[in-house]
XYZ file of C-alpha atoms in Angstrom:
634
model
C 40.503 -11.043 -8.897
C 38.000 -9.153 -10.610
C 37.241 -5.373 -9.177
C 34.212 -5.685 -6.629
C 31.605 -3.857 -9.053
C 32.432 -6.095 -11.890
C 32.417 -9.244 -9.846
C 29.000 -8.682 -8.822
C 27.945 -8.008 -12.281
C 29.311 -11.348 -13.425
C 27.394 -13.134 -10.701
C 24.114 -11.251 -11.631
C 24.695 -11.927 -15.341
C 25.324 -15.445 -15.208
C 23.107 -17.444 -12.572
C 25.467 -20.022 -10.968
C 24.357 -23.482 -10.544
C 25.881 -23.913 -7.107
C 24.184 -22.051 -4.199
C 25.433 -18.548 -3.686
C 25.312 -16.747 -0.518
C 25.045 -12.854 -0.353
C 25.135 -10.607 2.586
C 25.855 -6.982 3.356
C 25.341 -4.458 5.932
C 23.003 -2.296 3.435
C 21.674 -3.320 0.334
C 19.603 -0.737 -1.973
C 17.307 -2.484 -4.626
C 15.790 -0.416 -7.217
C 14.104 -1.019 -10.434
C 17.590 -0.380 -12.283
C 19.711 -2.699 -9.988
C 21.435 -2.958 -6.724
C 23.712 -0.931 -4.642
C 25.502 -2.603 -1.506
C 27.733 -1.672 1.343
C 30.216 -4.014 3.154
C 29.204 -6.827 0.530
C 30.215 -10.470 1.132
C 29.732 -13.371 -1.734
C 30.094 -16.878 -0.514
C 31.069 -19.011 -3.575
C 31.646 -22.913 -3.540
C 35.509 -22.156 -4.132
C 36.023 -18.725 -3.105
C 34.805 -15.617 -1.083
C 34.655 -11.873 -2.184
C 34.624 -8.915 0.317
C 33.942 -5.409 -0.930
C 33.202 -2.036 0.597
C 30.719 -1.031 -2.159
C 29.339 -2.655 -5.165
C 26.920 -2.112 -7.844
C 25.033 -4.281 -10.251
C 22.874 -3.366 -13.271
C 19.636 -4.914 -14.068
C 21.080 -7.538 -16.763
C 20.448 -10.899 -15.250
C 17.537 -13.141 -14.441
C 17.999 -14.269 -10.822
C 20.363 -15.021 -8.197
C 19.766 -18.570 -7.592
C 20.976 -18.804 -4.071
C 20.431 -17.503 -0.617
C 20.205 -13.935 -0.058
C 20.706 -12.709 3.640
C 19.207 -9.202 4.075
C 19.844 -7.086 7.208
C 19.062 -3.540 5.926
C 17.361 -2.904 2.696
C 16.431 0.128 0.675
C 13.417 -1.018 -1.700
C 13.153 1.972 -4.091
C 11.783 5.209 -3.014
C 11.992 5.917 0.698
C 14.097 3.798 2.981
C 12.394 0.474 4.020
C 13.900 -1.676 6.800
C 13.456 -5.545 6.452
C 15.326 -8.497 7.405
C 14.954 -12.311 6.193
C 16.389 -15.609 6.864
C 16.381 -16.445 3.244
C 15.726 -14.604 0.169
C 15.950 -14.612 -3.708
C 16.711 -11.705 -5.878
C 15.273 -11.527 -9.501
C 16.121 -8.688 -11.805
C 14.847 -10.041 -14.856
C 11.352 -9.589 -16.506
C 9.045 -6.575 -16.207
C 10.071 -5.696 -12.597
C 12.697 -6.272 -9.731
C 11.439 -8.837 -7.310
C 12.595 -10.063 -3.847
C 11.314 -13.269 -2.473
C 11.904 -13.863 1.131
C 11.125 -16.344 3.977
C 10.573 -15.505 7.644
C 10.897 -11.733 7.463
C 9.778 -8.407 8.651
C 9.192 -5.213 6.846
C 8.496 -1.568 7.848
C 8.332 1.416 5.656
C 9.496 3.826 8.598
C 12.934 3.889 7.436
C 14.836 3.947 10.766
C 16.485 1.324 12.897
C 14.316 -0.432 15.384
C 11.049 0.946 13.893
C 7.948 1.445 16.357
C 5.829 -0.724 14.290
C 6.562 -3.517 11.857
C 4.829 -6.393 9.871
C 6.365 -9.955 10.076
C 5.384 -12.725 7.760
C 6.345 -16.463 6.824
C 6.961 -15.358 3.402
C 6.927 -12.295 1.100
C 7.169 -11.219 -2.550
C 8.475 -7.693 -2.654
C 8.422 -5.325 -5.519
C 10.869 -2.172 -4.899
C 8.742 1.201 -5.208
C 5.600 -0.712 -5.087
C 4.639 -3.169 -2.283
C 4.813 -6.600 -0.784
C 2.468 -9.585 -0.710
C 2.798 -11.281 2.596
C 1.869 -14.694 3.887
C 0.447 -14.912 7.243
C 1.426 -11.272 8.290
C 1.471 -10.064 11.830
C 1.280 -6.381 12.703
C 3.359 -5.660 15.625
C 3.972 -2.708 17.841
C 7.629 -3.321 18.694
C 7.645 -7.048 19.361
C 4.154 -7.058 20.545
C 1.512 -8.706 17.961
C -1.412 -6.742 17.465
C -3.324 -8.162 14.325
C -2.650 -11.154 12.020
C -4.365 -12.218 8.822
C -3.751 -15.014 6.272
C -2.474 -12.673 3.548
C -1.925 -9.017 3.171
C -0.614 -6.209 0.839
C 1.899 -3.738 2.276
C 2.699 -0.670 0.295
C 6.411 0.009 0.304
C 6.268 3.558 -1.240
C 5.015 7.064 -0.508
C 1.456 7.774 -2.060
C 0.765 4.046 -2.703
C -2.515 3.037 -3.626
C -4.381 1.059 -0.867
C -6.630 1.237 2.100
C -5.791 3.651 5.157
C -6.694 2.895 8.756
C -10.365 3.262 9.648
C -11.517 6.887 11.029
C -13.820 6.936 13.983
C -15.797 9.825 15.552
C -18.904 11.127 17.541
C -21.126 13.917 16.282
C -23.027 15.679 19.114
C -26.230 15.229 17.284
C -25.911 12.206 14.874
C -23.885 9.971 17.356
C -21.317 7.517 16.203
C -19.681 7.355 12.899
C -16.905 5.756 10.985
C -15.395 5.424 7.528
C -12.548 3.281 5.674
C -10.662 5.463 3.515
C -8.999 4.016 0.174
C -6.178 5.984 -1.296
C -5.646 5.941 -5.050
C -2.637 7.538 -6.725
C -2.687 6.917 -10.524
C -0.153 9.670 -10.832
C 2.780 11.060 -9.128
C 0.810 14.558 -9.041
C -2.504 13.275 -8.644
C -4.342 11.277 -6.005
C -7.972 10.608 -4.826
C -9.061 9.385 -1.392
C -12.557 7.794 -1.220
C -14.031 6.904 2.285
C -17.222 5.158 2.558
C -18.801 5.069 5.990
C -21.898 5.005 8.150
C -23.647 7.459 10.633
C -26.581 6.776 12.553
C -28.327 9.597 10.778
C -28.396 9.929 7.580
C -26.932 6.357 7.210
C -24.423 5.739 4.491
C -21.906 8.490 3.605
C -19.158 8.742 1.077
C -16.463 11.363 1.650
C -13.529 12.223 -0.671
C -10.542 14.364 -1.245
C -8.924 15.164 -4.801
C -5.597 16.729 -4.907
C -3.395 17.680 -7.840
C -0.124 19.460 -8.651
C 0.329 20.160 -12.243
C 3.243 22.439 -11.615
C 4.953 23.709 -8.491
C 2.736 26.823 -8.849
C -0.388 25.121 -10.136
C -2.350 22.631 -7.903
C -5.131 22.388 -5.533
C -7.516 20.325 -3.261
C -11.110 19.785 -3.005
C -12.898 17.891 -0.317
C -16.457 16.474 -0.457
C -18.816 14.996 2.049
C -21.995 13.392 0.864
C -25.105 11.211 2.270
C -26.372 9.548 -0.978
C -29.378 8.207 0.631
C -30.519 11.382 2.145
C -29.638 13.574 -0.913
C -26.859 15.545 1.123
C -23.770 17.026 -0.268
C -20.963 19.456 0.761
C -17.887 20.664 -0.981
C -15.214 22.978 -0.310
C -11.522 23.832 -1.502
C -10.117 24.942 -4.854
C -6.981 25.307 -6.909
C -5.797 25.961 -10.697
C -4.974 23.685 -13.507
C -3.314 24.938 -16.750
C -4.737 23.466 -19.812
C -2.990 24.484 -22.951
C -3.320 28.236 -23.146
C -6.252 28.326 -20.618
C -6.013 28.082 -16.745
C -9.011 26.374 -14.892
C -9.623 27.759 -11.488
C -12.134 26.783 -8.803
C -12.403 28.066 -5.103
C -15.055 28.228 -2.335
C -17.530 26.276 -0.485
C -21.014 24.755 -1.721
C -23.776 22.879 -0.152
C -27.198 21.594 -1.223
C -28.642 23.204 1.888
C -27.771 24.861 5.072
C -28.678 21.802 7.122
C -26.281 19.740 5.210
C -23.412 22.287 5.754
C -23.921 22.400 9.452
C -24.112 18.487 9.619
C -21.067 17.640 7.433
C -18.597 20.265 8.517
C -16.538 20.303 11.818
C -16.034 23.045 14.060
C -17.903 26.285 15.225
C -16.047 28.640 12.582
C -17.383 26.524 9.566
C -20.679 25.795 10.850
C -21.382 29.439 11.636
C -20.796 30.635 8.186
C -23.764 32.796 6.812
C -22.576 32.898 3.481
C -21.079 30.264 1.232
C -19.444 31.419 -1.944
C -18.080 28.928 -4.849
C -16.413 30.118 -8.093
C -15.506 28.224 -11.229
C -13.792 29.763 -14.027
C -11.670 29.374 -17.113
C -9.338 32.195 -18.287
C -6.461 32.991 -20.841
C -4.257 35.596 -19.605
C -1.090 37.251 -21.170
C 0.766 40.381 -20.003
C -1.506 42.845 -21.605
C -4.582 40.711 -22.535
C -6.932 38.462 -20.516
C -10.336 37.019 -20.949
C -12.289 34.527 -19.204
C -15.676 33.290 -18.052
C -16.834 32.605 -14.289
C -19.736 31.041 -12.655
C -20.375 32.339 -8.966
C -22.768 30.726 -6.603
C -23.644 32.617 -3.438
C -25.839 30.940 -0.753
C -27.203 32.726 2.299
C -27.922 30.307 4.958
C -29.072 32.173 8.096
C -29.967 30.025 11.035
C -33.473 31.670 11.790
C -34.531 32.754 8.235
C -35.169 31.367 4.859
C -32.273 30.310 2.789
C -31.688 31.981 -0.748
C -29.280 31.119 -3.611
C -28.312 32.141 -7.035
C -25.707 31.391 -9.569
C -24.439 34.392 -11.448
C -22.378 33.908 -14.691
C -19.680 36.494 -15.625
C -17.758 37.063 -18.578
C -14.755 39.355 -18.369
C -12.083 41.036 -20.757
C -8.941 42.888 -19.597
C -6.675 44.981 -22.097
C -3.602 46.815 -20.939
C -1.271 48.742 -22.819
C 1.979 50.860 -21.815
C 2.328 54.354 -23.367
C 5.742 55.584 -22.195
C 5.394 56.301 -18.507
C 1.803 55.983 -18.777
C -0.471 52.814 -18.471
C -3.709 52.286 -19.824
C -6.403 49.648 -19.029
C -9.740 48.691 -20.318
C -12.008 46.269 -18.523
C -15.327 44.861 -19.500
C -17.796 42.418 -18.111
C -21.201 41.076 -18.654
C -22.890 39.105 -15.757
C -26.220 38.660 -13.912
C -26.880 40.604 -10.739
C -27.246 38.934 -7.385
C -30.709 37.389 -7.153
C -31.725 39.299 -10.147
C -33.222 36.270 -11.969
C -32.746 35.653 -15.740
C -33.663 39.261 -16.438
C -30.833 40.873 -14.399
C -28.264 41.251 -17.040
C -25.484 43.765 -16.069
C -22.952 45.024 -18.337
C -19.800 46.969 -16.852
C -17.127 48.845 -18.828
C -14.046 50.351 -16.774
C -11.332 52.607 -18.142
C -8.333 53.683 -16.246
C -5.326 55.629 -17.225
C -2.355 56.163 -14.725
C 1.320 57.266 -14.839
C 4.256 57.434 -12.771
C 6.489 60.317 -13.039
C 9.486 61.937 -10.832
C 9.657 65.429 -10.135
C 12.874 65.668 -8.367
C 12.531 63.574 -5.173
C 8.918 63.547 -5.521
C 6.958 60.603 -7.219
C 3.865 61.798 -9.082
C 1.135 59.557 -10.213
C -1.989 61.061 -12.045
C -4.973 58.968 -12.487
C -8.106 59.146 -14.645
C -10.857 56.771 -14.192
C -14.280 56.068 -15.535
C -17.015 53.394 -15.327
C -20.448 52.785 -16.647
C -22.920 49.967 -15.623
C -25.819 49.205 -17.898
C -29.135 47.310 -16.920
C -30.847 46.408 -20.175
C -34.682 46.735 -20.395
C -36.709 44.066 -19.224
C -40.611 43.267 -19.689
C -41.389 45.419 -16.560
C -38.627 47.725 -16.342
C -36.757 50.238 -18.689
C -32.970 50.320 -19.259
C -30.904 52.009 -16.737
C -27.408 53.305 -16.684
C -25.000 54.361 -13.701
C -21.938 56.611 -14.748
C -18.988 57.501 -12.479
C -15.803 59.377 -13.406
C -12.588 60.516 -11.230
C -9.433 62.451 -11.674
C -6.981 62.089 -9.056
C -3.331 62.845 -8.263
C -0.983 61.379 -5.763
C 2.290 62.918 -4.755
C 4.904 60.831 -2.551
C 8.228 61.871 -0.927
C 10.208 59.514 0.980
C 13.436 59.294 2.933
C 15.185 55.930 3.799
C 18.407 55.211 5.666
C 20.288 52.009 6.235
C 21.410 50.885 9.564
C 23.203 47.777 10.856
C 20.195 46.146 11.822
C 18.125 46.908 8.545
C 16.494 49.605 6.467
C 14.270 52.280 7.673
C 11.724 54.076 5.256
C 9.544 57.111 6.011
C 7.094 58.597 3.433
C 4.656 61.116 3.206
C 1.754 60.883 0.419
C -0.928 63.572 -0.533
C -3.799 62.744 -2.588
C -6.761 64.258 -3.902
C -9.639 63.185 -6.148
C -12.775 64.505 -7.584
C -15.425 62.009 -8.466
C -18.751 62.493 -10.090
C -21.438 60.020 -10.089
C -24.958 59.045 -11.590
C -26.268 55.974 -9.790
C -29.172 55.420 -12.187
C -32.656 54.342 -11.631
C -32.071 50.656 -11.120
C -29.589 49.513 -8.703
C -29.433 45.785 -8.238
C -25.994 45.644 -6.464
C -26.413 47.744 -3.193
C -22.844 47.241 -2.312
C -21.482 48.797 -5.218
C -23.136 52.011 -5.842
C -21.007 54.945 -7.065
C -21.078 58.180 -5.228
C -19.590 61.795 -5.533
C -16.303 62.660 -3.760
C -14.281 65.673 -3.362
C -11.634 64.960 -0.801
C -8.014 65.665 0.130
C -5.910 63.364 2.059
C -2.346 62.812 3.673
C -0.915 59.578 4.506
C 2.236 58.928 6.830
C 3.805 55.670 6.738
C 6.790 54.158 8.146
C 8.440 50.686 7.898
C 11.654 49.151 9.085
C 12.891 45.812 7.258
C 15.572 43.629 9.159
C 17.082 40.313 8.382
C 14.331 38.506 10.493
C 11.436 40.609 10.785
C 9.870 43.761 9.167
C 7.051 46.258 10.263
C 5.063 48.800 8.591
C 2.253 51.220 9.656
C 0.272 53.927 7.749
C -2.122 56.522 9.031
C -4.320 58.393 6.578
C -6.428 61.409 7.426
C -8.016 64.214 5.278
C -10.879 66.619 4.482
C -14.227 65.620 2.804
C -15.389 68.866 0.926
C -18.868 67.315 0.409
C -19.516 66.448 3.979
C -17.448 69.731 4.959
C -15.689 67.823 7.506
C -12.790 65.526 8.280
C -12.676 62.502 6.003
C -12.513 58.982 7.381
C -9.363 57.923 9.207
C -7.537 54.702 8.416
C -4.741 53.132 10.402
C -3.029 50.045 9.018
C -0.170 48.283 10.643
C 1.782 45.019 10.026
C 4.506 43.204 11.673
C 6.143 39.896 10.541
C 8.923 38.248 12.629
C 9.636 34.883 14.088
C 8.168 35.681 17.340
C 5.515 38.159 16.512
C 3.080 38.663 13.574
C 0.075 41.076 13.382
C -2.099 42.758 11.018
C -4.177 45.589 11.970
C -6.748 47.633 10.087
C -8.922 50.335 11.935
C -11.351 52.996 10.648
C -12.868 56.050 12.262
C -14.810 59.054 11.215
C -13.323 62.641 11.024
C -14.201 63.045 14.894
C -12.138 60.116 15.871
C -15.100 57.932 16.574
C -14.158 54.462 16.011
C -16.145 52.525 13.247
C -14.334 49.366 12.486
C -11.503 47.076 13.357
C -9.931 44.159 12.211
C -7.166 42.068 13.654
C -5.050 39.037 13.000
C -1.982 38.188 15.440
C 0.332 35.803 16.390
C 2.437 35.663 19.419
C 5.257 33.107 19.487
C 7.156 31.187 16.562
C 4.965 29.744 13.802
C 6.463 26.282 14.425
C 6.616 26.434 18.237
C 4.437 27.601 21.312
C 2.184 30.292 20.066
C -1.075 32.217 20.816
C -3.297 33.535 18.000
C -6.109 35.979 17.877
C -8.364 36.907 14.997
C -11.324 39.516 15.297
C -13.374 42.062 13.633
C -15.619 44.818 15.199
C -17.906 47.125 13.396
C -20.785 49.520 13.831
C -24.062 49.296 12.402
C -25.164 51.756 9.631
C -27.546 51.783 6.694
C -24.966 53.521 4.477
C -21.255 53.894 5.581
C -19.072 55.517 3.083
C -16.115 55.136 5.651
C -16.149 51.458 4.773
C -15.368 52.329 0.963
C -11.627 52.222 -0.173
C -9.838 55.408 0.035
C -7.201 56.665 -2.314
C -7.177 57.048 -6.173
C -9.975 54.505 -6.881
C -13.680 55.255 -7.675
C -15.429 55.615 -4.550
C -18.608 53.560 -3.605
C -20.833 53.065 -0.767
C -20.679 49.899 1.214
C -22.380 48.386 4.212
C -20.611 45.913 6.742
C -21.815 42.599 5.741
C -21.301 43.473 2.133
C -17.772 44.002 3.130
C -17.618 40.579 5.067
C -18.631 39.010 1.684
C -15.373 39.747 0.232
C -13.581 38.303 3.254
C -15.563 35.080 3.491
C -12.582 32.907 2.602
C -10.973 33.957 5.789
C -12.414 31.816 8.764
C -11.432 34.446 11.198
C -13.640 37.003 9.729
C -17.119 36.824 11.272
C -20.212 37.397 8.825
C -23.250 39.079 10.266
C -25.374 41.929 9.346
C -23.801 43.998 12.244
C -23.227 45.159 14.643
C -20.233 42.806 14.350
C -18.100 42.021 17.345
C -16.364 38.488 17.128
C -13.153 37.248 18.113
C -11.406 34.011 17.695
C -8.451 33.060 19.917
C -6.418 30.165 20.005
C -3.046 28.566 21.540
C -0.537 25.789 20.286
C 1.694 23.972 22.464
C 4.348 21.646 21.196
C 5.786 19.255 23.862
C 8.139 17.003 21.794
C 6.136 14.390 19.897
C 2.957 15.566 21.520
C 1.316 18.987 20.330
C -1.683 20.513 22.197
C -4.060 23.029 20.482
C -7.112 25.016 21.769
C -9.567 27.579 19.917
C -12.426 29.495 21.117
C -14.829 31.783 19.507
C -16.613 34.762 21.364
C -19.634 36.554 19.764
C -19.473 40.055 21.782
C -22.489 41.572 19.654
C -25.098 43.238 21.785
C -27.724 40.759 20.179
C -25.773 37.785 21.067
C -27.440 35.507 23.681
C -24.174 33.739 24.540
C -20.692 34.891 24.551
C -18.920 31.647 23.932
C -19.940 30.563 20.399
C -17.856 27.499 20.460
C -14.395 25.783 21.190
C -11.959 23.233 19.538
C -9.239 21.165 21.517
C -6.842 19.174 19.472
C -4.135 16.394 20.298
C -1.631 15.065 18.059
C 0.973 12.677 18.874
C 3.812 11.963 16.121
C 5.893 8.677 17.201
C 9.289 7.842 16.305
C 10.583 7.938 12.607
C 7.568 10.101 11.912
C 6.000 6.923 10.365
C 2.751 6.948 12.733
C 0.524 9.478 14.538
C -2.529 9.792 16.512
C -4.893 12.738 16.141
C -7.793 13.446 18.639
C -10.169 16.287 17.829
C -12.990 17.612 20.193
C -15.331 20.407 19.378
C -18.179 22.084 20.946
C -20.490 24.963 20.139
C -23.485 26.748 21.535
C -26.897 25.050 20.899
C -25.536 21.507 20.488
C -26.054 18.951 23.171
C -22.802 17.068 23.412
C -19.312 17.790 21.932
C -18.059 16.199 18.599
C -15.074 13.956 18.799
C -12.764 12.789 15.932
C -9.989 10.155 16.317
C -7.644 9.029 13.579
C -4.642 6.860 13.595
C -2.125 6.841 10.751
C 0.501 4.017 10.211
C 2.462 5.194 7.129
C 0.407 4.171 3.984
C -0.867 0.714 5.325
């Protein structure tokens, strides 16, 4: 008798005239052939049993009965059963024709939901056309139709289940998403829908992954009849030697942003930033172009927005232990109009040398900003230069639990600046500096966690007093995670505090908190970076612009006092979540800005889920509600 794999090959290669009955505990059907376990072939004159068998795609069809009990139709495991079926391996695609069957993409025994049908034609790795399908939860029929198409692969093109929600101001809304996956690393979801106001809506989501490190996601929310549009997200895409990059948030108006975004954190943003750029970078050479759009959308003041183009160049070179960098940029200043061109050139030289156990880092830096002449103003130029030296001595010791490091760093800088007559960027004005500082840092790195803390204090010769004090700490472990930045003046009078913390495992019950507090001041040099960098003057809300991508950073013109706190509680298949936002500023009329509650239930086999989202914020009459049900890729 022929060996089992060869026997199956013979049956598949030569369609027999008499009926053939094939049964197996498991059959895996792919575009290349079949792979079976506990196979039984019933021939007119003989019977063949085999523990395993494989067949290549060489035949037209098995002209007989195919009894399926457990099938894998390419890609993920799919459970299916049929009284009679016909397997065809010829032609452009493998097909399975079956009668009186059920199918489910859950990939587990006794799936929680399935689709039964009188007949079907299935293509492995693609989908199945069903005649009189019935959607069942267990054995309970839920929905029936004359004909339907069921995707049988991950990321399969097709309609998703409808989404329903209730907006606190616009009332009931809904949408029917359509998922399109033309490529394995690219997909687009379009969701046409309706809301009482503004009527027709079209939402979308574009995702791509060119490489494991290059990809992104962009979401858009539009109301075409009302002329409203909102977009957010970003990512990178390599195109030959270039890299395209986009990131941020954009809206045609502040009202559109507040209408088409969910949650008090997003709706209370006062600044929207969107970047679009293209660059070519190498080890020591980079150049690119970037467009940045900034939108100020205060709730009780006129909106303002401007798009600022920027072209930049970076050149670096190593000269022994030293490194030299040259950076140049041409741009338009924020809200400066077409005549607000700005040209920047920065030069920096640094080196790393060792003097016994002491690490030395001398730095020389210079920067100039040029404002060309306009019809109404003469040309202007700002200049700044700095010389600095940093010396570090460190001790480290290894213990059974990990590695401990203790370091002391002394630094000094001398900077001179000429701000110029035209200052268009109030958040980046150069200033003089004569200061000395000392930073004491300690860190411990173990197998499951690490922690680091640094404290800097010093002397400001220009102010003839103590320099600003910075405290920075970080803990990262399974049960605790925290990042803390605190600033005070030389008299230990606190000025600003940033905190992000987590108590509990990232994948288990946990409590999170994120907040910022800062005092008001016209010009607060203590917020400027310290160390061996060119000193500048900054104000709190300008600092917050740089952090606008972080929803935990509250944006206001200060005094700032905001806290976002949340809790997540997994209970088996059920996950509960709660987030609250507090505005503790003296000018705030209410402390509780908003709150969000979430409920997510994931069923057996991870092939269905129900998500419920509830949100409420100050100033809105009723809460917002969002309900979403997912059944695989149906």
